[in-house]
């Protein structure tokens, strides 16, 4: 069966939204609006999978949820043409997760590198939710039977798990799926990851081998979407580099993670390829390249930061956007849940 093409993706409201989230994910969310029906979710249920000291407690969660919503809209997502909402408003995310928990295998989850990284050495003390995170993510996507998922490279393994869950569900219930009118036995699509652009993995400004991340203790490791022009300039000027001038060919970036990262960031912000950046700046010193990078970064991020500020100053307006999005998302989610329950054999009142 040909599935209706639909885009779904999410961002966790865990604070410190950064340039990696923007270039790896949000920029592509904006682009996909031109060609697809899109659903963009502030995944607040994912946010609480770490300890409460990490996500900051109820007031912080609500504040961060509105801030991510504001970032979506300030970056160019249209909540009227597409759907923007927060995950916890739709019960189907949790309901479908339970069904998928019974489809996914423990061996599959044991291979997830993000759990290993986030749980660290104290695995016994990690929440069950953190372990189950990828199953909830599969439910997020498949609740809308979404076919395309724009994400950063770090989410690739989770997307593969979503595909495995969709396939196993379709196999386990193939007769029932056929019996409910899906002649080819396919109820859930296998969602395709869209990992595109020159900055699918933006690295820390302090260490080119580490992902730029919200939870890095050093604020200088990342550019936050709310940073002002002076802070952006300071962080870029302090960014780790090496003593060599920039190469003229992309091949020359391979053994130089910090240079590669800054060139990738410039390329993504300016909408050109890394090679085009090197054609312009190759052979030159980092100091002048960094000045140009500050310029392009501030030009792109300053209007987003000021629009975010304006939006979060009116929480009632942001909440109304989320409520409207949730009501439209709920219609789609309820339909999937009704069909899923029938396929599984759960009796429901009509
Ligand atoms: N450094 C990155 N480069 C490119 N894309 C990135 N993404 C995250 N970091 C980078 C993408 O942003 C989207 C939303 O991410 P998330 O909020 O769900 O959580 P995350 O991946 O856990 O983000 P962080 O910043 O890395 O948080 P912590 O510090 O908690 O690990 C996703 O599409 C992600 O790929």
GROMACS .gro file of C-alpha atoms and ligand atoms in nm:
model
  385
    1UNK     CA    1   0.000   0.000   0.000
    2UNK     CA    2   0.121   0.351  -0.069
    3UNK     CA    3   0.114   0.545   0.255
    4UNK     CA    4   0.014   0.909   0.255
    5UNK     CA    5   0.343   1.095   0.294
    6UNK     CA    6   0.358   1.269   0.629
    7UNK     CA    7   0.644   1.423   0.827
    8UNK     CA    8   0.681   1.391   1.203
    9UNK     CA    9   0.964   1.503   1.429
   10UNK     CA   10   1.021   1.630   1.779
   11UNK     CA   11   1.251   1.824   2.008
   12UNK     CA   12   1.284   1.774   2.384
   13UNK     CA   13   1.210   2.071   2.607
   14UNK     CA   14   1.523   2.024   2.815
   15UNK     CA   15   1.657   2.381   2.792
   16UNK     CA   16   1.959   2.526   2.614
   17UNK     CA   17   1.822   2.476   2.264
   18UNK     CA   18   2.132   2.512   2.049
   19UNK     CA   19   2.271   2.553   1.701
   20UNK     CA   20   2.295   2.173   1.662
   21UNK     CA   21   1.921   2.134   1.723
   22UNK     CA   22   1.860   2.420   1.481
   23UNK     CA   23   2.084   2.305   1.193
   24UNK     CA   24   2.044   1.931   1.245
   25UNK     CA   25   1.668   1.936   1.284
   26UNK     CA   26   1.467   2.259   1.288
   27UNK     CA   27   1.601   2.399   0.958
   28UNK     CA   28   1.489   2.080   0.788
   29UNK     CA   29   1.151   2.094   0.966
   30UNK     CA   30   1.100   2.434   0.804
   31UNK     CA   31   1.199   2.307   0.458
   32UNK     CA   32   0.972   2.003   0.470
   33UNK     CA   33   0.667   2.229   0.509
   34UNK     CA   34   0.689   2.318   0.141
   35UNK     CA   35   0.630   1.963   0.021
   36UNK     CA   36   0.461   1.769   0.302
   37UNK     CA   37   0.200   1.778   0.575
   38UNK     CA   38   0.410   1.812   0.887
   39UNK     CA   39   0.362   1.741   1.256
   40UNK     CA   40   0.616   1.895   1.492
   41UNK     CA   41   0.605   1.790   1.852
   42UNK     CA   42   0.759   1.926   2.169
   43UNK     CA   43   0.836   1.591   2.327
   44UNK     CA   44   0.783   1.670   2.694
   45UNK     CA   45   0.736   1.302   2.787
   46UNK     CA   46   1.086   1.233   2.657
   47UNK     CA   47   1.220   1.526   2.857
   48UNK     CA   48   1.139   1.364   3.193
   49UNK     CA   49   1.334   1.044   3.122
   50UNK     CA   50   1.644   1.185   3.293
   51UNK     CA   51   1.644   1.275   3.665
   52UNK     CA   52   1.430   1.568   3.780
   53UNK     CA   53   1.752   1.752   3.868
   54UNK     CA   54   1.842   1.736   3.497
   55UNK     CA   55   1.512   1.852   3.345
   56UNK     CA   56   1.457   2.101   3.622
   57UNK     CA   57   1.110   2.034   3.767
   58UNK     CA   58   0.756   2.140   3.671
   59UNK     CA   59   0.803   2.516   3.624
   60UNK     CA   60   1.117   2.464   3.416
   61UNK     CA   61   0.950   2.196   3.202
   62UNK     CA   62   0.657   2.426   3.121
   63UNK     CA   63   0.893   2.716   3.048
   64UNK     CA   64   1.111   2.501   2.821
   65UNK     CA   65   0.806   2.359   2.643
   66UNK     CA   66   0.696   2.710   2.553
   67UNK     CA   67   1.049   2.802   2.453
   68UNK     CA   68   1.082   2.512   2.208
   69UNK     CA   69   0.740   2.602   2.064
   70UNK     CA   70   0.859   2.960   2.027
   71UNK     CA   71   1.178   2.838   1.856
   72UNK     CA   72   0.974   2.637   1.605
   73UNK     CA   73   0.760   2.936   1.515
   74UNK     CA   74   1.042   3.191   1.521
   75UNK     CA   75   1.240   2.966   1.282
   76UNK     CA   76   0.956   2.964   1.031
   77UNK     CA   77   0.725   2.675   1.117
   78UNK     CA   78   0.366   2.770   1.042
   79UNK     CA   79   0.138   2.627   1.316
   80UNK     CA   80  -0.173   2.707   1.113
   81UNK     CA   81  -0.076   2.515   0.799
   82UNK     CA   82   0.097   2.235   0.993
   83UNK     CA   83   0.061   2.088   1.342
   84UNK     CA   84   0.263   2.202   1.644
   85UNK     CA   85   0.178   2.055   1.985
   86UNK     CA   86   0.327   1.904   2.298
   87UNK     CA   87   0.332   1.527   2.328
   88UNK     CA   88   0.173   1.485   2.673
   89UNK     CA   89  -0.156   1.632   2.548
   90UNK     CA   90  -0.222   1.320   2.340
   91UNK     CA   91  -0.275   1.000   2.538
   92UNK     CA   92  -0.209   0.788   2.228
   93UNK     CA   93   0.169   0.836   2.260
   94UNK     CA   94   0.171   0.644   2.589
   95UNK     CA   95  -0.094   0.392   2.478
   96UNK     CA   96   0.086   0.297   2.160
   97UNK     CA   97   0.415   0.279   2.351
   98UNK     CA   98   0.267   0.001   2.565
   99UNK     CA   99   0.166  -0.201   2.262
  100UNK     CA  100   0.509  -0.144   2.105
  101UNK     CA  101   0.676  -0.245   2.433
  102UNK     CA  102   0.524  -0.584   2.371
  103UNK     CA  103   0.649  -0.591   2.011
  104UNK     CA  104   1.005  -0.459   2.062
  105UNK     CA  105   1.265  -0.704   2.196
  106UNK     CA  106   1.493  -0.640   2.491
  107UNK     CA  107   1.791  -0.733   2.273
  108UNK     CA  108   1.704  -0.448   2.037
  109UNK     CA  109   1.695  -0.193   2.318
  110UNK     CA  110   2.018  -0.325   2.467
  111UNK     CA  111   2.198  -0.214   2.152
  112UNK     CA  112   2.090   0.153   2.179
  113UNK     CA  113   2.400   0.367   2.218
  114UNK     CA  114   2.216   0.676   2.342
  115UNK     CA  115   2.093   0.486   2.649
  116UNK     CA  116   2.446   0.366   2.719
  117UNK     CA  117   2.582   0.722   2.685
  118UNK     CA  118   2.310   0.888   2.892
  119UNK     CA  119   2.291   0.620   3.163
  120UNK     CA  120   2.670   0.618   3.188
  121UNK     CA  121   2.827   0.398   3.452
  122UNK     CA  122   2.529   0.419   3.688
  123UNK     CA  123   2.299   0.209   3.467
  124UNK     CA  124   2.113   0.049   3.756
  125UNK     CA  125   2.000   0.392   3.863
  126UNK     CA  126   1.876   0.509   3.519
  127UNK     CA  127   1.499   0.542   3.479
  128UNK     CA  128   1.299   0.273   3.301
  129UNK     CA  129   1.173   0.561   3.083
  130UNK     CA  130   1.525   0.637   2.961
  131UNK     CA  131   1.566   0.274   2.858
  132UNK     CA  132   1.227   0.278   2.686
  133UNK     CA  133   1.288   0.615   2.517
  134UNK     CA  134   1.331   0.468   2.165
  135UNK     CA  135   1.001   0.278   2.192
  136UNK     CA  136   0.820   0.598   2.287
  137UNK     CA  137   0.990   0.761   1.989
  138UNK     CA  138   0.861   0.485   1.758
  139UNK     CA  139   0.512   0.542   1.900
  140UNK     CA  140   0.541   0.920   1.844
  141UNK     CA  141   0.611   0.868   1.476
  142UNK     CA  142   0.382   0.576   1.404
  143UNK     CA  143   0.086   0.719   1.594
  144UNK     CA  144   0.056   0.951   1.292
  145UNK     CA  145   0.171   0.678   1.052
  146UNK     CA  146   0.439   0.925   0.948
  147UNK     CA  147   0.660   0.829   0.655
  148UNK     CA  148   0.946   1.081   0.688
  149UNK     CA  149   1.138   1.196   0.995
  150UNK     CA  150   1.389   1.483   0.973
  151UNK     CA  151   1.648   1.435   1.251
  152UNK     CA  152   2.014   1.487   1.333
  153UNK     CA  153   2.255   1.200   1.279
  154UNK     CA  154   2.248   1.100   1.648
  155UNK     CA  155   1.890   0.977   1.606
  156UNK     CA  156   1.965   0.738   1.319
  157UNK     CA  157   1.979   0.428   1.538
  158UNK     CA  158   1.647   0.513   1.703
  159UNK     CA  159   1.487   0.554   1.361
  160UNK     CA  160   1.613   0.210   1.263
  161UNK     CA  161   1.445   0.072   1.574
  162UNK     CA  162   1.119   0.245   1.476
  163UNK     CA  163   1.140   0.072   1.138
  164UNK     CA  164   1.201  -0.265   1.307
  165UNK     CA  165   0.902  -0.215   1.536
  166UNK     CA  166   0.675  -0.119   1.244
  167UNK     CA  167   0.788  -0.424   1.050
  168UNK     CA  168   0.747  -0.667   1.341
  169UNK     CA  169   0.402  -0.529   1.422
  170UNK     CA  170   0.299  -0.573   1.057
  171UNK     CA  171   0.438  -0.930   1.059
  172UNK     CA  172   0.297  -1.033   1.397
  173UNK     CA  173  -0.050  -0.906   1.309
  174UNK     CA  174  -0.049  -0.957   0.934
  175UNK     CA  175  -0.367  -1.170   0.923
  176UNK     CA  176  -0.555  -0.932   1.148
  177UNK     CA  177  -0.429  -0.633   0.946
  178UNK     CA  178  -0.559  -0.798   0.627
  179UNK     CA  179  -0.884  -0.882   0.803
  180UNK     CA  180  -0.927  -0.513   0.881
  181UNK     CA  181  -0.910  -0.412   0.519
  182UNK     CA  182  -0.537  -0.366   0.452
  183UNK     CA  183  -0.500  -0.613   0.166
  184UNK     CA  184  -0.118  -0.602   0.162
  185UNK     CA  185  -0.090  -0.661   0.538
  186UNK     CA  186   0.088  -0.330   0.596
  187UNK     CA  187  -0.060  -0.110   0.866
  188UNK     CA  188   0.240   0.091   0.983
  189UNK     CA  189   0.480   0.248   0.730
  190UNK     CA  190   0.853   0.210   0.777
  191UNK     CA  191   0.951   0.571   0.851
  192UNK     CA  192   1.246   0.707   0.659
  193UNK     CA  193   1.504   0.920   0.838
  194UNK     CA  194   1.586   1.247   0.660
  195UNK     CA  195   1.938   1.335   0.768
  196UNK     CA  196   2.039   1.609   0.530
  197UNK     CA  197   2.253   1.920   0.497
  198UNK     CA  198   2.614   2.001   0.579
  199UNK     CA  199   2.552   2.003   0.959
  200UNK     CA  200   2.377   1.680   1.052
  201UNK     CA  201   2.609   1.644   1.351
  202UNK     CA  202   2.721   1.978   1.490
  203UNK     CA  203   3.010   1.931   1.731
  204UNK     CA  204   3.102   2.106   2.055
  205UNK     CA  205   3.294   2.432   2.010
  206UNK     CA  206   3.537   2.313   2.279
  207UNK     CA  207   3.596   1.961   2.143
  208UNK     CA  208   3.541   1.869   1.779
  209UNK     CA  209   3.496   1.502   1.866
  210UNK     CA  210   3.197   1.559   2.099
  211UNK     CA  211   2.842   1.640   1.986
  212UNK     CA  212   2.716   1.990   2.066
  213UNK     CA  213   2.468   1.914   2.341
  214UNK     CA  214   2.219   2.082   2.573
  215UNK     CA  215   2.358   1.905   2.874
  216UNK     CA  216   2.728   1.994   2.829
  217UNK     CA  217   2.841   2.164   3.150
  218UNK     CA  218   3.028   2.429   2.951
  219UNK     CA  219   2.803   2.695   2.799
  220UNK     CA  220   3.096   2.786   2.572
  221UNK     CA  221   3.062   2.445   2.405
  222UNK     CA  222   2.741   2.550   2.230
  223UNK     CA  223   2.563   2.845   2.073
  224UNK     CA  224   2.221   2.873   2.229
  225UNK     CA  225   1.935   3.000   2.016
  226UNK     CA  226   1.877   3.265   2.283
  227UNK     CA  227   2.238   3.394   2.290
  228UNK     CA  228   2.283   3.762   2.204
  229UNK     CA  229   2.525   3.885   1.937
  230UNK     CA  230   2.809   3.954   2.182
  231UNK     CA  231   2.785   3.610   2.339
  232UNK     CA  232   2.781   3.443   1.996
  233UNK     CA  233   3.089   3.643   1.891
  234UNK     CA  234   3.272   3.555   2.212
  235UNK     CA  235   3.193   3.184   2.185
  236UNK     CA  236   3.300   3.161   1.821
  237UNK     CA  237   3.622   3.354   1.883
  238UNK     CA  238   3.703   3.119   2.172
  239UNK     CA  239   3.613   2.807   1.973
  240UNK     CA  240   3.891   2.549   1.962
  241UNK     CA  241   4.086   2.536   1.634
  242UNK     CA  242   4.426   2.415   1.522
  243UNK     CA  243   4.729   2.622   1.413
  244UNK     CA  244   4.707   2.538   1.039
  245UNK     CA  245   4.534   2.768   0.789
  246UNK     CA  246   4.206   2.643   0.643
  247UNK     CA  247   4.249   2.391   0.359
  248UNK     CA  248   4.123   2.465   0.010
  249UNK     CA  249   3.977   2.120  -0.046
  250UNK     CA  250   3.721   1.930   0.162
  251UNK     CA  251   3.959   1.633   0.189
  252UNK     CA  252   4.187   1.852   0.399
  253UNK     CA  253   3.920   1.877   0.670
  254UNK     CA  254   3.913   1.503   0.738
  255UNK     CA  255   4.176   1.487   1.012
  256UNK     CA  256   4.073   1.824   1.158
  257UNK     CA  257   3.743   1.787   1.349
  258UNK     CA  258   3.727   2.144   1.483
  259UNK     CA  259   3.794   2.301   1.141
  260UNK     CA  260   3.547   2.061   0.981
  261UNK     CA  261   3.282   2.157   1.236
  262UNK     CA  262   3.318   2.534   1.189
  263UNK     CA  263   3.319   2.502   0.811
  264UNK     CA  264   3.007   2.282   0.828
  265UNK     CA  265   2.832   2.537   1.050
  266UNK     CA  266   2.920   2.820   0.812
  267UNK     CA  267   2.803   2.619   0.510
  268UNK     CA  268   2.471   2.532   0.675
  269UNK     CA  269   2.404   2.888   0.789
  270UNK     CA  270   2.497   3.042   0.455
  271UNK     CA  271   2.314   2.775   0.254
  272UNK     CA  272   2.625   2.674   0.057
  273UNK     CA  273   2.842   2.361   0.042
  274UNK     CA  274   3.154   2.305   0.251
  275UNK     CA  275   3.359   2.316  -0.068
  276UNK     CA  276   3.219   2.658  -0.151
  277UNK     CA  277   3.319   2.779   0.197
  278UNK     CA  278   3.673   2.648   0.141
  279UNK     CA  279   3.693   2.805  -0.203
  280UNK     CA  280   3.620   3.137  -0.033
  281UNK     CA  281   3.830   3.097   0.285
  282UNK     CA  282   4.087   2.822   0.204
  283UNK     CA  283   4.447   2.923   0.278
  284UNK     CA  284   4.335   3.195   0.519
  285UNK     CA  285   4.374   3.213   0.897
  286UNK     CA  286   4.102   3.109   1.137
  287UNK     CA  287   4.071   3.458   1.283
  288UNK     CA  288   3.927   3.612   0.966
  289UNK     CA  289   3.711   3.306   0.897
  290UNK     CA  290   3.577   3.327   1.252
  291UNK     CA  291   3.482   3.693   1.199
  292UNK     CA  292   3.282   3.593   0.892
  293UNK     CA  293   3.126   3.305   1.085
  294UNK     CA  294   3.017   3.542   1.364
  295UNK     CA  295   2.855   3.764   1.104
  296UNK     CA  296   2.657   3.488   0.935
  297UNK     CA  297   2.562   3.333   1.269
  298UNK     CA  298   2.435   3.658   1.419
  299UNK     CA  299   2.248   3.747   1.098
  300UNK     CA  300   2.064   3.414   1.113
  301UNK     CA  301   2.008   3.375   1.484
  302UNK     CA  302   1.941   3.731   1.607
  303UNK     CA  303   1.595   3.759   1.445
  304UNK     CA  304   1.506   3.411   1.577
  305UNK     CA  305   1.616   3.502   1.930
  306UNK     CA  306   1.417   3.824   1.931
  307UNK     CA  307   1.103   3.655   1.795
  308UNK     CA  308   1.140   3.379   2.056
  309UNK     CA  309   1.164   3.643   2.327
  310UNK     CA  310   0.848   3.811   2.201
  311UNK     CA  311   0.658   3.481   2.188
  312UNK     CA  312   0.757   3.350   2.532
  313UNK     CA  313   0.654   3.680   2.684
  314UNK     CA  314   0.297   3.580   2.599
  315UNK     CA  315   0.257   3.226   2.737
  316UNK     CA  316  -0.121   3.233   2.683
  317UNK     CA  317  -0.067   3.274   2.309
  318UNK     CA  318   0.188   2.989   2.297
  319UNK     CA  319  -0.044   2.762   2.498
  320UNK     CA  320  -0.330   2.839   2.258
  321UNK     CA  321  -0.109   2.735   1.963
  322UNK     CA  322  -0.027   2.408   2.141
  323UNK     CA  323  -0.392   2.345   2.227
  324UNK     CA  324  -0.500   2.401   1.867
  325UNK     CA  325  -0.222   2.173   1.737
  326UNK     CA  326  -0.310   1.908   1.995
  327UNK     CA  327  -0.673   1.906   1.894
  328UNK     CA  328  -0.581   1.843   1.529
  329UNK     CA  329  -0.314   1.588   1.624
  330UNK     CA  330  -0.567   1.407   1.847
  331UNK     CA  331  -0.801   1.342   1.552
  332UNK     CA  332  -0.521   1.165   1.365
  333UNK     CA  333  -0.392   0.984   1.675
  334UNK     CA  334  -0.736   0.862   1.778
  335UNK     CA  335  -0.795   0.713   1.435
  336UNK     CA  336  -0.465   0.521   1.449
  337UNK     CA  337  -0.539   0.400   1.803
  338UNK     CA  338  -0.888   0.280   1.708
  339UNK     CA  339  -0.750   0.077   1.419
  340UNK     CA  340  -0.450  -0.048   1.620
  341UNK     CA  341  -0.675  -0.170   1.903
  342UNK     CA  342  -0.900  -0.351   1.655
  343UNK     CA  343  -0.596  -0.513   1.491
  344UNK     CA  344  -0.453  -0.623   1.826
  345UNK     CA  345  -0.789  -0.756   1.946
  346UNK     CA  346  -0.864  -0.511   2.226
  347UNK     CA  347  -1.241  -0.476   2.267
  348UNK     CA  348  -1.351  -0.115   2.264
  349UNK     CA  349  -1.691   0.050   2.290
  350UNK     CA  350  -1.798   0.207   1.961
  351LIG     N1  351   2.477   1.838   1.785
  351LIG     C1  352   2.376   1.814   1.705
  351LIG     N2  353   2.392   1.823   1.571
  351LIG     C2  354   2.288   1.800   1.486
  351LIG     N3  355   2.164   1.767   1.529
  351LIG     C3  356   2.144   1.758   1.662
  351LIG     N4  357   2.036   1.728   1.735
  351LIG     C4  358   2.068   1.731   1.866
  351LIG     N5  359   2.197   1.763   1.881
  351LIG     C5  360   2.247   1.779   1.756
  351LIG     C6  361   1.905   1.699   1.677
  351LIG     O1  362   1.811   1.788   1.737
  351LIG     C7  363   1.685   1.722   1.742
  351LIG     C8  364   1.627   1.740   1.879
  351LIG     O2  365   1.713   1.682   1.975
  351LIG     P1  366   1.653   1.644   2.116
  351LIG     O3  367   1.604   1.765   2.182
  351LIG     O4  368   1.552   1.540   2.100
  351LIG     O5  369   1.762   1.579   2.203
  351LIG     P2  370   1.909   1.543   2.197
  351LIG     O6  371   1.949   1.480   2.070
  351LIG     O7  372   1.931   1.460   2.317
  351LIG     O8  373   1.972   1.685   2.212
  351LIG     P3  374   2.100   1.726   2.286
  351LIG     O9  375   2.116   1.868   2.266
  351LIG    O10  376   2.215   1.644   2.247
  351LIG    O11  377   2.065   1.698   2.438
  351LIG     P4  378   2.144   1.613   2.543
  351LIG    O12  379   2.245   1.704   2.599
  351LIG    O13  380   2.037   1.578   2.642
  351LIG    O14  381   2.203   1.494   2.475
  351LIG     C9  382   1.708   1.576   1.705
  351LIG    O15  383   1.664   1.556   1.571
  351LIG    C10  384   1.856   1.560   1.715
  351LIG    O16  385   1.906   1.464   1.624
   0.00000   0.00000   0.00000
